[in-house]
Amino acid sequence: MVDSRRVTLKDIARSLGVSVNTVSRALTDKDSVSEATRARIKAEAQRLGYVPNPMARSLVLGSAMTIGLVITNPSNPFYARLISAIEHRGRGYGYSLMLLVNEESPDGDQTAAQTLLRWGVDGALIVPAVQGDGEHWERLPESGIPLVCLNRDLPGLDLDCIGVDYELGAYTAARHLVEAGARTVCLLEEDLPISPVADRTAGFLRALTEAGLPAGADRVRSVPTRRRASLALPWEPADAYHLAQDIVRGGDLPDAFMVGNDYFALGVYRALTEAGLRVGEDVLVGGFGDHPFAAYLNPSLTTVALPAAEIGTSAVDLLVSRMRGQDDHDRADKRRLPAELVVRTSSRRDEQALVT
């Protein structure tokens, strides 16, 4: 019986009376070992509690067998689903996941890029905090580490990017509010200089313009989203609440509010309710993200569901193909997956509103 130190190949070999090379070949499924011997060695390895040394394996394979993942905030339900899908898909290819958080900070981006370089990951999936200067990210592909952007592109770099078609999603949601009877619609959007915000705003204004409704700059209001004392939550409903309060008190109440994420809808609901207004009756509300609480609000929230799992699996597939040299590197793959409008009670004035 071995002691409490880490079980090695030598321990398994000594226990069975075979060579270390035979144990190594059996555990890596090399053809030069008989099935009977392979089964016996694997059973003994399991009995002894053997766990492969990833550093030693990396030296043998010439690969870290690790994918880096850089996101902005893991408490965002969208990114939580994304992480799960990426980890599951990566494990299927034999890769471990190194998770880093940039906290929407340029410094966080630079630190993450340096960490990925230092650890020599095989490839990386990144949600960049800043979409302008990507010099620190450029060093990774220059060092032979393929990158795929998630959800946000880096326009200055010719990198693969897989994300959501935010423009179409916002257009569809705004058009739905118009078709439900709204003639004035106000968008409460994040104040971050990122492509999802710009795309949602463009889709929202396009829907209003096509309907011949007011679509000026005053139809879009920015909600402060820069964190204060805590980075635990990606958004603060209170900020949207205070902004919606100001709009209600200002006397220019819109027929409908559309928000850039479902957390803002929480603040809008409270502001309207406190003013004696009925959500879904007096004022329509549409969200974005389809977070877990959306279906359980009263009334349930009409929102746009995002394909987080599909983005995660597609991104891993693309990254692995790049790492293995199976795709044409001369042309970046820019892919936007469709979002789905989920209609619930907050945007329907009739009693037969669909609740999902």
C-alpha positions as a LaTeX table, in Angstrom:
\begin{tabular}{lrrr}
\hline
Residue & $x$ (\AA) & $y$ (\AA) & $z$ (\AA) \\
\hline
Met1 & 0.00 & 0.00 & 0.00 \\
Val2 & 1.42 & 3.41 & $-0.92$ \\
Asp3 & 1.69 & 6.29 & 1.57 \\
Ser4 & $-0.20$ & 9.60 & 1.50 \\
Arg5 & 2.05 & 11.19 & $-1.16$ \\
Arg6 & 0.91 & 11.43 & $-4.76$ \\
Val7 & 0.64 & 8.02 & $-6.45$ \\
Thr8 & 3.09 & 7.67 & $-9.35$ \\
Leu9 & 3.51 & 5.38 & $-12.34$ \\
Lys10 & 6.36 & 3.72 & $-10.44$ \\
Asp11 & 3.96 & 2.83 & $-7.59$ \\
Ile12 & 1.58 & 1.11 & $-10.01$ \\
Ala13 & 4.44 & $-0.70$ & $-11.75$ \\
Arg14 & 5.86 & $-1.92$ & $-8.42$ \\
Ser15 & 2.43 & $-3.13$ & $-7.27$ \\
Leu16 & 1.88 & $-5.20$ & $-10.43$ \\
Gly17 & 5.46 & $-6.25$ & $-11.12$ \\
Val18 & 5.60 & $-4.61$ & $-14.55$ \\
Ser19 & 7.78 & $-1.87$ & $-16.01$ \\
Val20 & 7.01 & 1.84 & $-15.71$ \\
Asn21 & 6.97 & 2.06 & $-19.52$ \\
Thr22 & 4.28 & $-0.61$ & $-19.68$ \\
Val23 & 2.16 & 1.31 & $-17.16$ \\
Ser24 & 2.63 & 4.54 & $-19.09$ \\
Arg25 & 1.68 & 2.94 & $-22.40$ \\
Ala26 & $-1.39$ & 1.29 & $-20.86$ \\
Leu27 & $-2.70$ & 4.48 & $-19.27$ \\
Thr28 & $-2.24$ & 6.44 & $-22.50$ \\
Asp29 & $-3.93$ & 3.69 & $-24.54$ \\
Lys30 & $-0.91$ & 2.85 & $-26.67$ \\
Asp31 & $-1.34$ & $-0.16$ & $-29.00$ \\
Ser32 & 1.74 & $-2.00$ & $-27.74$ \\
Val33 & $-0.04$ & $-3.23$ & $-24.58$ \\
Ser34 & $-2.49$ & $-6.15$ & $-24.57$ \\
Glu35 & $-6.09$ & $-5.51$ & $-23.59$ \\
Ala36 & $-5.80$ & $-7.76$ & $-20.55$ \\
Thr37 & $-2.70$ & $-5.98$ & $-19.27$ \\
Arg38 & $-4.21$ & $-2.57$ & $-19.99$ \\
Ala39 & $-7.36$ & $-3.44$ & $-18.01$ \\
Arg40 & $-5.31$ & $-4.77$ & $-15.09$ \\
Ile41 & $-3.13$ & $-1.65$ & $-14.95$ \\
Lys42 & $-6.10$ & 0.73 & $-15.17$ \\
Ala43 & $-7.90$ & $-1.13$ & $-12.39$ \\
Glu44 & $-4.83$ & $-0.94$ & $-10.16$ \\
Ala45 & $-4.37$ & 2.75 & $-10.93$ \\
Gln46 & $-7.95$ & 3.40 & $-9.87$ \\
Arg47 & $-7.53$ & 1.32 & $-6.71$ \\
Leu48 & $-4.43$ & 3.25 & $-5.70$ \\
Gly49 & $-6.02$ & 6.61 & $-6.50$ \\
Tyr50 & $-3.65$ & 7.57 & $-9.28$ \\
Val51 & $-4.23$ & 11.03 & $-10.81$ \\
Pro52 & $-2.21$ & 11.99 & $-13.92$ \\
Asn53 & 0.25 & 14.84 & $-13.44$ \\
Pro54 & $-0.89$ & 17.53 & $-15.89$ \\
Met55 & 2.56 & 19.17 & $-16.02$ \\
Ala56 & 4.24 & 15.91 & $-16.88$ \\
Arg57 & 1.57 & 15.16 & $-19.45$ \\
Ser58 & 2.13 & 18.59 & $-20.99$ \\
Leu59 & 5.84 & 17.89 & $-21.35$ \\
Val60 & 5.15 & 14.58 & $-23.06$ \\
Leu61 & 2.49 & 15.98 & $-25.40$ \\
Gly62 & 4.18 & 19.32 & $-26.00$ \\
Ser63 & 0.86 & 20.95 & $-25.07$ \\
Ala64 & $-0.67$ & 22.41 & $-21.92$ \\
Met65 & $-4.02$ & 20.86 & $-22.87$ \\
Thr66 & $-5.59$ & 24.00 & $-21.43$ \\
Ile67 & $-7.95$ & 26.60 & $-22.88$ \\
Gly68 & $-7.98$ & 30.06 & $-21.35$ \\
Leu69 & $-11.30$ & 31.83 & $-20.83$ \\
Val70 & $-11.45$ & 35.54 & $-19.99$ \\
Ile71 & $-14.85$ & 37.01 & $-19.08$ \\
Thr72 & $-16.07$ & 40.24 & $-17.54$ \\
Asn73 & $-18.10$ & 38.97 & $-14.58$ \\
Pro74 & $-19.09$ & 35.40 & $-13.66$ \\
Ser75 & $-22.20$ & 36.53 & $-11.76$ \\
Asn76 & $-23.82$ & 37.59 & $-15.03$ \\
Pro77 & $-26.25$ & 34.71 & $-15.79$ \\
Phe78 & $-25.31$ & 34.85 & $-19.47$ \\
Tyr79 & $-21.63$ & 34.26 & $-18.69$ \\
Ala80 & $-22.45$ & 31.62 & $-16.09$ \\
Arg81 & $-24.22$ & 29.60 & $-18.80$ \\
Leu82 & $-21.38$ & 30.34 & $-21.22$ \\
Ile83 & $-18.73$ & 29.04 & $-18.79$ \\
Ser84 & $-20.65$ & 25.82 & $-18.24$ \\
Ala85 & $-21.02$ & 25.16 & $-21.98$ \\
Ile86 & $-17.35$ & 25.92 & $-22.68$ \\
Glu87 & $-16.09$ & 23.74 & $-19.85$ \\
His88 & $-18.26$ & 20.82 & $-20.96$ \\
Arg89 & $-17.29$ & 21.11 & $-24.62$ \\
Gly90 & $-13.61$ & 21.60 & $-23.84$ \\
Arg91 & $-13.56$ & 18.55 & $-21.58$ \\
Gly92 & $-14.91$ & 16.51 & $-24.48$ \\
Tyr93 & $-11.80$ & 17.46 & $-26.46$ \\
Gly94 & $-9.52$ & 16.65 & $-23.49$ \\
Tyr95 & $-8.84$ & 20.26 & $-22.47$ \\
Ser96 & $-8.96$ & 21.82 & $-19.02$ \\
Leu97 & $-10.23$ & 25.36 & $-18.53$ \\
Met98 & $-8.34$ & 28.31 & $-17.02$ \\
Leu99 & $-10.86$ & 30.99 & $-16.02$ \\
Leu100 & $-9.80$ & 34.62 & $-15.61$ \\
Val101 & $-11.99$ & 37.67 & $-14.87$ \\
Asn102 & $-11.14$ & 41.12 & $-16.23$ \\
Glu103 & $-13.89$ & 42.94 & $-14.29$ \\
Glu104 & $-14.60$ & 45.32 & $-17.20$ \\
Ser105 & $-11.17$ & 46.86 & $-16.66$ \\
Pro106 & $-8.39$ & 47.64 & $-19.19$ \\
Asp107 & $-5.88$ & 46.68 & $-16.50$ \\
Gly108 & $-7.75$ & 43.43 & $-16.00$ \\
Asp109 & $-7.49$ & 42.73 & $-19.73$ \\
Gln110 & $-3.73$ & 43.29 & $-19.73$ \\
Thr111 & $-3.23$ & 41.13 & $-16.64$ \\
Ala112 & $-5.30$ & 38.32 & $-18.17$ \\
Ala113 & $-3.34$ & 38.46 & $-21.44$ \\
Gln114 & $-0.03$ & 38.31 & $-19.56$ \\
Thr115 & $-1.26$ & 35.39 & $-17.45$ \\
Leu116 & $-2.31$ & 33.39 & $-20.52$ \\
Leu117 & 1.07 & 34.00 & $-22.12$ \\
Arg118 & 2.94 & 33.05 & $-18.96$ \\
Trp119 & 1.05 & 29.78 & $-18.57$ \\
Gly120 & 1.30 & 28.91 & $-22.24$ \\
Val121 & $-2.32$ & 27.91 & $-22.83$ \\
Asp122 & $-3.10$ & 26.21 & $-26.13$ \\
Gly123 & $-5.74$ & 28.77 & $-27.08$ \\
Ala124 & $-8.03$ & 31.34 & $-25.50$ \\
Leu125 & $-11.63$ & 32.55 & $-25.60$ \\
Ile126 & $-11.93$ & 36.18 & $-24.53$ \\
Val127 & $-14.62$ & 38.73 & $-23.71$ \\
Pro128 & $-12.56$ & 41.92 & $-23.98$ \\
Ala129 & $-13.33$ & 44.70 & $-21.52$ \\
Val130 & $-12.13$ & 47.42 & $-23.87$ \\
Gln131 & $-12.82$ & 47.21 & $-27.58$ \\
Gly132 & $-10.41$ & 49.87 & $-28.75$ \\
Asp133 & $-6.78$ & 49.11 & $-27.93$ \\
Gly134 & $-6.15$ & 45.37 & $-28.29$ \\
Glu135 & $-2.35$ & 45.43 & $-28.40$ \\
His136 & $-2.01$ & 43.18 & $-25.35$ \\
Trp137 & $-4.29$ & 40.60 & $-26.98$ \\
Glu138 & $-2.36$ & 40.75 & $-30.25$ \\
Arg139 & 0.69 & 39.31 & $-28.52$ \\
Leu140 & $-1.06$ & 35.96 & $-28.02$ \\
Pro141 & $-1.60$ & 35.00 & $-31.68$ \\
Glu142 & 1.88 & 36.38 & $-32.39$ \\
Ser143 & 3.12 & 33.81 & $-29.85$ \\
Gly144 & 1.16 & 31.00 & $-31.50$ \\
Ile145 & $-1.86$ & 31.08 & $-29.17$ \\
Pro146 & $-5.12$ & 31.29 & $-31.20$ \\
Leu147 & $-7.84$ & 33.62 & $-29.91$ \\
Val148 & $-11.60$ & 33.65 & $-30.40$ \\
Cys149 & $-13.57$ & 36.67 & $-29.17$ \\
Leu150 & $-16.86$ & 36.02 & $-27.41$ \\
Asn151 & $-19.84$ & 38.36 & $-27.49$ \\
Arg152 & $-17.64$ & 41.41 & $-28.20$ \\
Asp153 & $-15.36$ & 41.93 & $-31.17$ \\
Leu154 & $-12.00$ & 43.67 & $-31.33$ \\
Pro155 & $-12.41$ & 45.66 & $-34.56$ \\
Gly156 & $-8.73$ & 46.57 & $-34.74$ \\
Leu157 & $-7.62$ & 42.93 & $-34.86$ \\
Asp158 & $-8.45$ & 40.27 & $-37.42$ \\
Leu159 & $-9.73$ & 37.74 & $-34.89$ \\
Asp160 & $-12.49$ & 35.15 & $-34.93$ \\
Cys161 & $-15.58$ & 36.29 & $-33.06$ \\
Ile162 & $-18.75$ & 34.44 & $-32.08$ \\
Gly163 & $-21.54$ & 36.36 & $-30.38$ \\
Val164 & $-25.18$ & 37.36 & $-30.37$ \\
Asp165 & $-26.99$ & 39.24 & $-33.10$ \\
Tyr166 & $-27.90$ & 42.00 & $-30.67$ \\
Glu167 & $-29.07$ & 44.36 & $-33.38$ \\
Leu168 & $-31.68$ & 41.94 & $-34.68$ \\
Gly169 & $-32.71$ & 40.92 & $-31.16$ \\
Ala170 & $-33.34$ & 44.52 & $-30.12$ \\
Tyr171 & $-35.09$ & 45.29 & $-33.40$ \\
Thr172 & $-37.45$ & 42.35 & $-32.90$ \\
Ala173 & $-38.20$ & 43.32 & $-29.29$ \\
Ala174 & $-38.85$ & 46.99 & $-30.14$ \\
Arg175 & $-41.05$ & 46.05 & $-33.08$ \\
His176 & $-43.06$ & 43.78 & $-30.79$ \\
Leu177 & $-43.70$ & 46.67 & $-28.39$ \\
Val178 & $-44.83$ & 48.84 & $-31.29$ \\
Glu179 & $-47.14$ & 46.11 & $-32.59$ \\
Ala180 & $-48.54$ & 45.78 & $-29.06$ \\
Gly181 & $-49.70$ & 49.39 & $-29.29$ \\
Ala182 & $-46.81$ & 51.52 & $-28.02$ \\
Arg183 & $-46.36$ & 54.83 & $-29.84$ \\
Thr184 & $-43.58$ & 56.22 & $-27.67$ \\
Val185 & $-40.85$ & 53.86 & $-26.47$ \\
Cys186 & $-37.86$ & 54.64 & $-24.26$ \\
Leu187 & $-34.71$ & 52.47 & $-24.17$ \\
Leu188 & $-32.74$ & 52.28 & $-20.91$ \\
Glu189 & $-29.31$ & 51.05 & $-21.93$ \\
Glu190 & $-25.95$ & 50.41 & $-20.34$ \\
Asp191 & $-23.38$ & 53.19 & $-20.55$ \\
Leu192 & $-20.47$ & 50.94 & $-21.54$ \\
Pro193 & $-18.69$ & 51.61 & $-24.87$ \\
Ile194 & $-19.10$ & 48.06 & $-26.14$ \\
Ser195 & $-20.54$ & 46.57 & $-29.33$ \\
Pro196 & $-23.60$ & 44.86 & $-27.73$ \\
Val197 & $-24.82$ & 48.25 & $-26.46$ \\
Ala198 & $-24.24$ & 49.94 & $-29.81$ \\
Asp199 & $-25.94$ & 47.08 & $-31.67$ \\
Arg200 & $-28.98$ & 47.00 & $-29.38$ \\
Thr201 & $-29.38$ & 50.76 & $-29.69$ \\
Ala202 & $-29.16$ & 50.57 & $-33.49$ \\
Gly203 & $-31.77$ & 47.80 & $-33.66$ \\
Phe204 & $-34.11$ & 49.67 & $-31.32$ \\
Leu205 & $-33.93$ & 52.92 & $-33.31$ \\
Arg206 & $-34.35$ & 51.07 & $-36.61$ \\
Ala207 & $-37.62$ & 49.54 & $-35.42$ \\
Leu208 & $-38.97$ & 52.92 & $-34.35$ \\
Thr209 & $-37.88$ & 54.62 & $-37.57$ \\
Glu210 & $-39.51$ & 51.96 & $-39.74$ \\
Ala211 & $-42.74$ & 52.41 & $-37.78$ \\
Gly212 & $-42.63$ & 56.16 & $-38.29$ \\
Leu213 & $-42.36$ & 56.79 & $-34.54$ \\
Pro214 & $-40.12$ & 59.24 & $-32.65$ \\
Ala215 & $-36.57$ & 57.88 & $-32.85$ \\
Gly216 & $-34.38$ & 60.74 & $-31.68$ \\
Ala217 & $-31.50$ & 60.62 & $-29.24$ \\
Asp218 & $-33.92$ & 61.40 & $-26.40$ \\
Arg219 & $-35.49$ & 57.95 & $-26.89$ \\
Val220 & $-32.31$ & 56.34 & $-25.44$ \\
Arg221 & $-31.26$ & 56.97 & $-21.84$ \\
Ser222 & $-27.98$ & 55.70 & $-20.35$ \\
Val223 & $-28.04$ & 53.85 & $-17.04$ \\
Pro224 & $-24.83$ & 54.16 & $-14.98$ \\
Thr225 & $-23.28$ & 50.70 & $-14.90$ \\
Arg226 & $-19.76$ & 51.38 & $-13.65$ \\
Arg227 & $-19.30$ & 49.49 & $-10.41$ \\
Arg228 & $-18.86$ & 51.35 & $-7.17$ \\
Ala229 & $-17.74$ & 49.55 & $-4.02$ \\
Ser230 & $-18.47$ & 46.02 & $-5.24$ \\
Leu231 & $-17.93$ & 44.02 & $-8.39$ \\
Ala232 & $-20.22$ & 41.21 & $-7.25$ \\
Leu233 & $-23.14$ & 42.10 & $-9.53$ \\
Pro234 & $-22.93$ & 43.06 & $-13.20$ \\
Trp235 & $-25.74$ & 45.62 & $-12.91$ \\
Glu236 & $-27.58$ & 47.58 & $-10.25$ \\
Pro237 & $-31.40$ & 47.64 & $-10.58$ \\
Ala238 & $-31.36$ & 50.74 & $-8.37$ \\
Asp239 & $-29.75$ & 52.82 & $-11.11$ \\
Ala240 & $-32.53$ & 51.97 & $-13.56$ \\
Tyr241 & $-35.08$ & 52.54 & $-10.80$ \\
His242 & $-33.90$ & 56.10 & $-10.13$ \\
Leu243 & $-33.73$ & 56.89 & $-13.87$ \\
Ala244 & $-37.25$ & 55.51 & $-14.46$ \\
Gln245 & $-38.46$ & 57.55 & $-11.46$ \\
Asp246 & $-37.09$ & 60.72 & $-13.07$ \\
Ile247 & $-38.84$ & 59.91 & $-16.35$ \\
Val248 & $-42.18$ & 59.21 & $-14.64$ \\
Arg249 & $-41.98$ & 62.39 & $-12.56$ \\
Gly250 & $-40.95$ & 64.42 & $-15.62$ \\
Gly251 & $-44.40$ & 64.02 & $-17.09$ \\
Asp252 & $-43.25$ & 62.60 & $-20.44$ \\
Leu253 & $-44.20$ & 59.00 & $-19.69$ \\
Pro254 & $-43.62$ & 56.66 & $-22.65$ \\
Asp255 & $-46.06$ & 53.95 & $-23.64$ \\
Ala256 & $-43.31$ & 51.38 & $-23.21$ \\
Phe257 & $-39.88$ & 50.89 & $-21.70$ \\
Met258 & $-37.29$ & 48.62 & $-23.27$ \\
Val259 & $-34.18$ & 47.82 & $-21.23$ \\
Gly260 & $-30.73$ & 46.56 & $-22.16$ \\
Asn261 & $-30.82$ & 43.79 & $-19.53$ \\
Asp262 & $-33.42$ & 42.20 & $-17.29$ \\
Tyr263 & $-31.91$ & 43.62 & $-14.10$ \\
Phe264 & $-32.88$ & 47.10 & $-15.28$ \\
Ala265 & $-36.45$ & 45.83 & $-15.67$ \\
Leu266 & $-36.55$ & 45.22 & $-11.91$ \\
Gly267 & $-35.92$ & 48.89 & $-11.30$ \\
Val268 & $-38.45$ & 49.97 & $-13.93$ \\
Tyr269 & $-41.12$ & 47.69 & $-12.42$ \\
Arg270 & $-40.65$ & 49.26 & $-9.00$ \\
Ala271 & $-40.69$ & 52.83 & $-10.30$ \\
Leu272 & $-43.90$ & 52.25 & $-12.25$ \\
Thr273 & $-45.62$ & 50.36 & $-9.44$ \\
Glu274 & $-44.80$ & 53.06 & $-6.89$ \\
Ala275 & $-46.32$ & 55.63 & $-9.26$ \\
Gly276 & $-49.58$ & 53.65 & $-9.33$ \\
Leu277 & $-49.01$ & 52.42 & $-12.89$ \\
Arg278 & $-49.71$ & 48.86 & $-14.03$ \\
Val279 & $-46.94$ & 47.08 & $-15.94$ \\
Gly280 & $-48.38$ & 45.46 & $-19.04$ \\
Glu281 & $-51.51$ & 47.62 & $-18.85$ \\
Asp282 & $-50.60$ & 51.29 & $-18.46$ \\
Val283 & $-46.98$ & 50.88 & $-19.56$ \\
Leu284 & $-45.43$ & 47.98 & $-21.49$ \\
Val285 & $-41.96$ & 46.68 & $-20.55$ \\
Gly286 & $-39.51$ & 44.57 & $-22.56$ \\
Gly287 & $-36.22$ & 43.15 & $-21.26$ \\
Phe288 & $-33.08$ & 41.58 & $-22.63$ \\
Gly289 & $-31.32$ & 38.41 & $-21.47$ \\
Asp290 & $-34.13$ & 36.15 & $-20.22$ \\
His291 & $-32.54$ & 35.79 & $-16.80$ \\
Pro292 & $-33.97$ & 33.10 & $-14.52$ \\
Phe293 & $-36.23$ & 35.50 & $-12.60$ \\
Ala294 & $-37.89$ & 36.96 & $-15.73$ \\
Ala295 & $-40.69$ & 34.41 & $-15.93$ \\
Tyr296 & $-41.50$ & 34.79 & $-12.20$ \\
Leu297 & $-41.99$ & 38.56 & $-12.02$ \\
Asn298 & $-45.52$ & 39.87 & $-11.68$ \\
Pro299 & $-46.34$ & 40.39 & $-14.47$ \\
Ser300 & $-43.91$ & 38.01 & $-16.15$ \\
Leu301 & $-41.32$ & 39.82 & $-18.26$ \\
Thr302 & $-41.22$ & 39.79 & $-22.04$ \\
Thr303 & $-37.53$ & 39.54 & $-22.91$ \\
Val304 & $-34.95$ & 38.34 & $-25.41$ \\
Ala305 & $-33.32$ & 34.96 & $-24.71$ \\
Leu306 & $-29.62$ & 34.76 & $-25.60$ \\
Pro307 & $-27.98$ & 31.60 & $-27.03$ \\
Ala308 & $-25.21$ & 31.35 & $-24.42$ \\
Ala309 & $-24.72$ & 27.58 & $-24.68$ \\
Glu310 & $-24.62$ & 27.63 & $-28.48$ \\
Ile311 & $-22.04$ & 30.41 & $-28.43$ \\
Gly312 & $-19.89$ & 28.46 & $-25.96$ \\
Thr313 & $-19.91$ & 25.19 & $-27.87$ \\
Ser314 & $-19.42$ & 26.86 & $-31.25$ \\
Ala315 & $-16.52$ & 28.91 & $-29.90$ \\
Val316 & $-14.74$ & 25.85 & $-28.50$ \\
Asp317 & $-15.21$ & 23.96 & $-31.76$ \\
Leu318 & $-13.76$ & 26.87 & $-33.72$ \\
Leu319 & $-10.86$ & 27.39 & $-31.31$ \\
Val320 & $-9.90$ & 23.72 & $-31.31$ \\
Ser321 & $-9.94$ & 23.66 & $-35.10$ \\
Arg322 & $-7.64$ & 26.69 & $-35.11$ \\
Met323 & $-5.31$ & 25.10 & $-32.55$ \\
Arg324 & $-5.10$ & 21.94 & $-34.65$ \\
Gly325 & $-4.58$ & 23.82 & $-37.90$ \\
Gln326 & $-7.78$ & 22.46 & $-39.43$ \\
Asp327 & $-9.21$ & 25.82 & $-40.59$ \\
Asp328 & $-8.08$ & 28.49 & $-43.00$ \\
His329 & $-6.31$ & 31.13 & $-40.91$ \\
Asp330 & $-6.36$ & 33.75 & $-43.66$ \\
Arg331 & $-9.95$ & 34.75 & $-42.95$ \\
Ala332 & $-11.48$ & 35.47 & $-39.55$ \\
Asp333 & $-14.79$ & 33.82 & $-38.74$ \\
Lys334 & $-17.29$ & 36.48 & $-37.66$ \\
Arg335 & $-20.46$ & 34.76 & $-36.50$ \\
Arg336 & $-23.58$ & 36.22 & $-34.84$ \\
Leu337 & $-26.13$ & 33.77 & $-33.53$ \\
Pro338 & $-29.82$ & 34.74 & $-33.39$ \\
Ala339 & $-31.56$ & 35.65 & $-30.15$ \\
Glu340 & $-35.19$ & 34.69 & $-29.44$ \\
Leu341 & $-37.99$ & 36.97 & $-28.31$ \\
Val342 & $-39.93$ & 35.42 & $-25.43$ \\
Val343 & $-43.35$ & 37.12 & $-25.16$ \\
Arg344 & $-44.86$ & 37.25 & $-21.68$ \\
Thr345 & $-47.40$ & 39.37 & $-19.82$ \\
Ser346 & $-45.43$ & 42.63 & $-19.43$ \\
Ser347 & $-45.98$ & 43.53 & $-23.08$ \\
Arg348 & $-49.49$ & 42.24 & $-23.64$ \\
Arg349 & $-52.58$ & 44.04 & $-22.43$ \\
Asp350 & $-54.97$ & 41.14 & $-22.93$ \\
Glu351 & $-55.92$ & 38.47 & $-20.43$ \\
Gln352 & $-54.61$ & 35.68 & $-22.64$ \\
Ala353 & $-50.94$ & 36.72 & $-22.38$ \\
Leu354 & $-48.56$ & 33.84 & $-22.78$ \\
Val355 & $-46.54$ & 33.02 & $-19.68$ \\
Thr356 & $-43.52$ & 30.70 & $-20.14$ \\
\hline
\end{tabular}
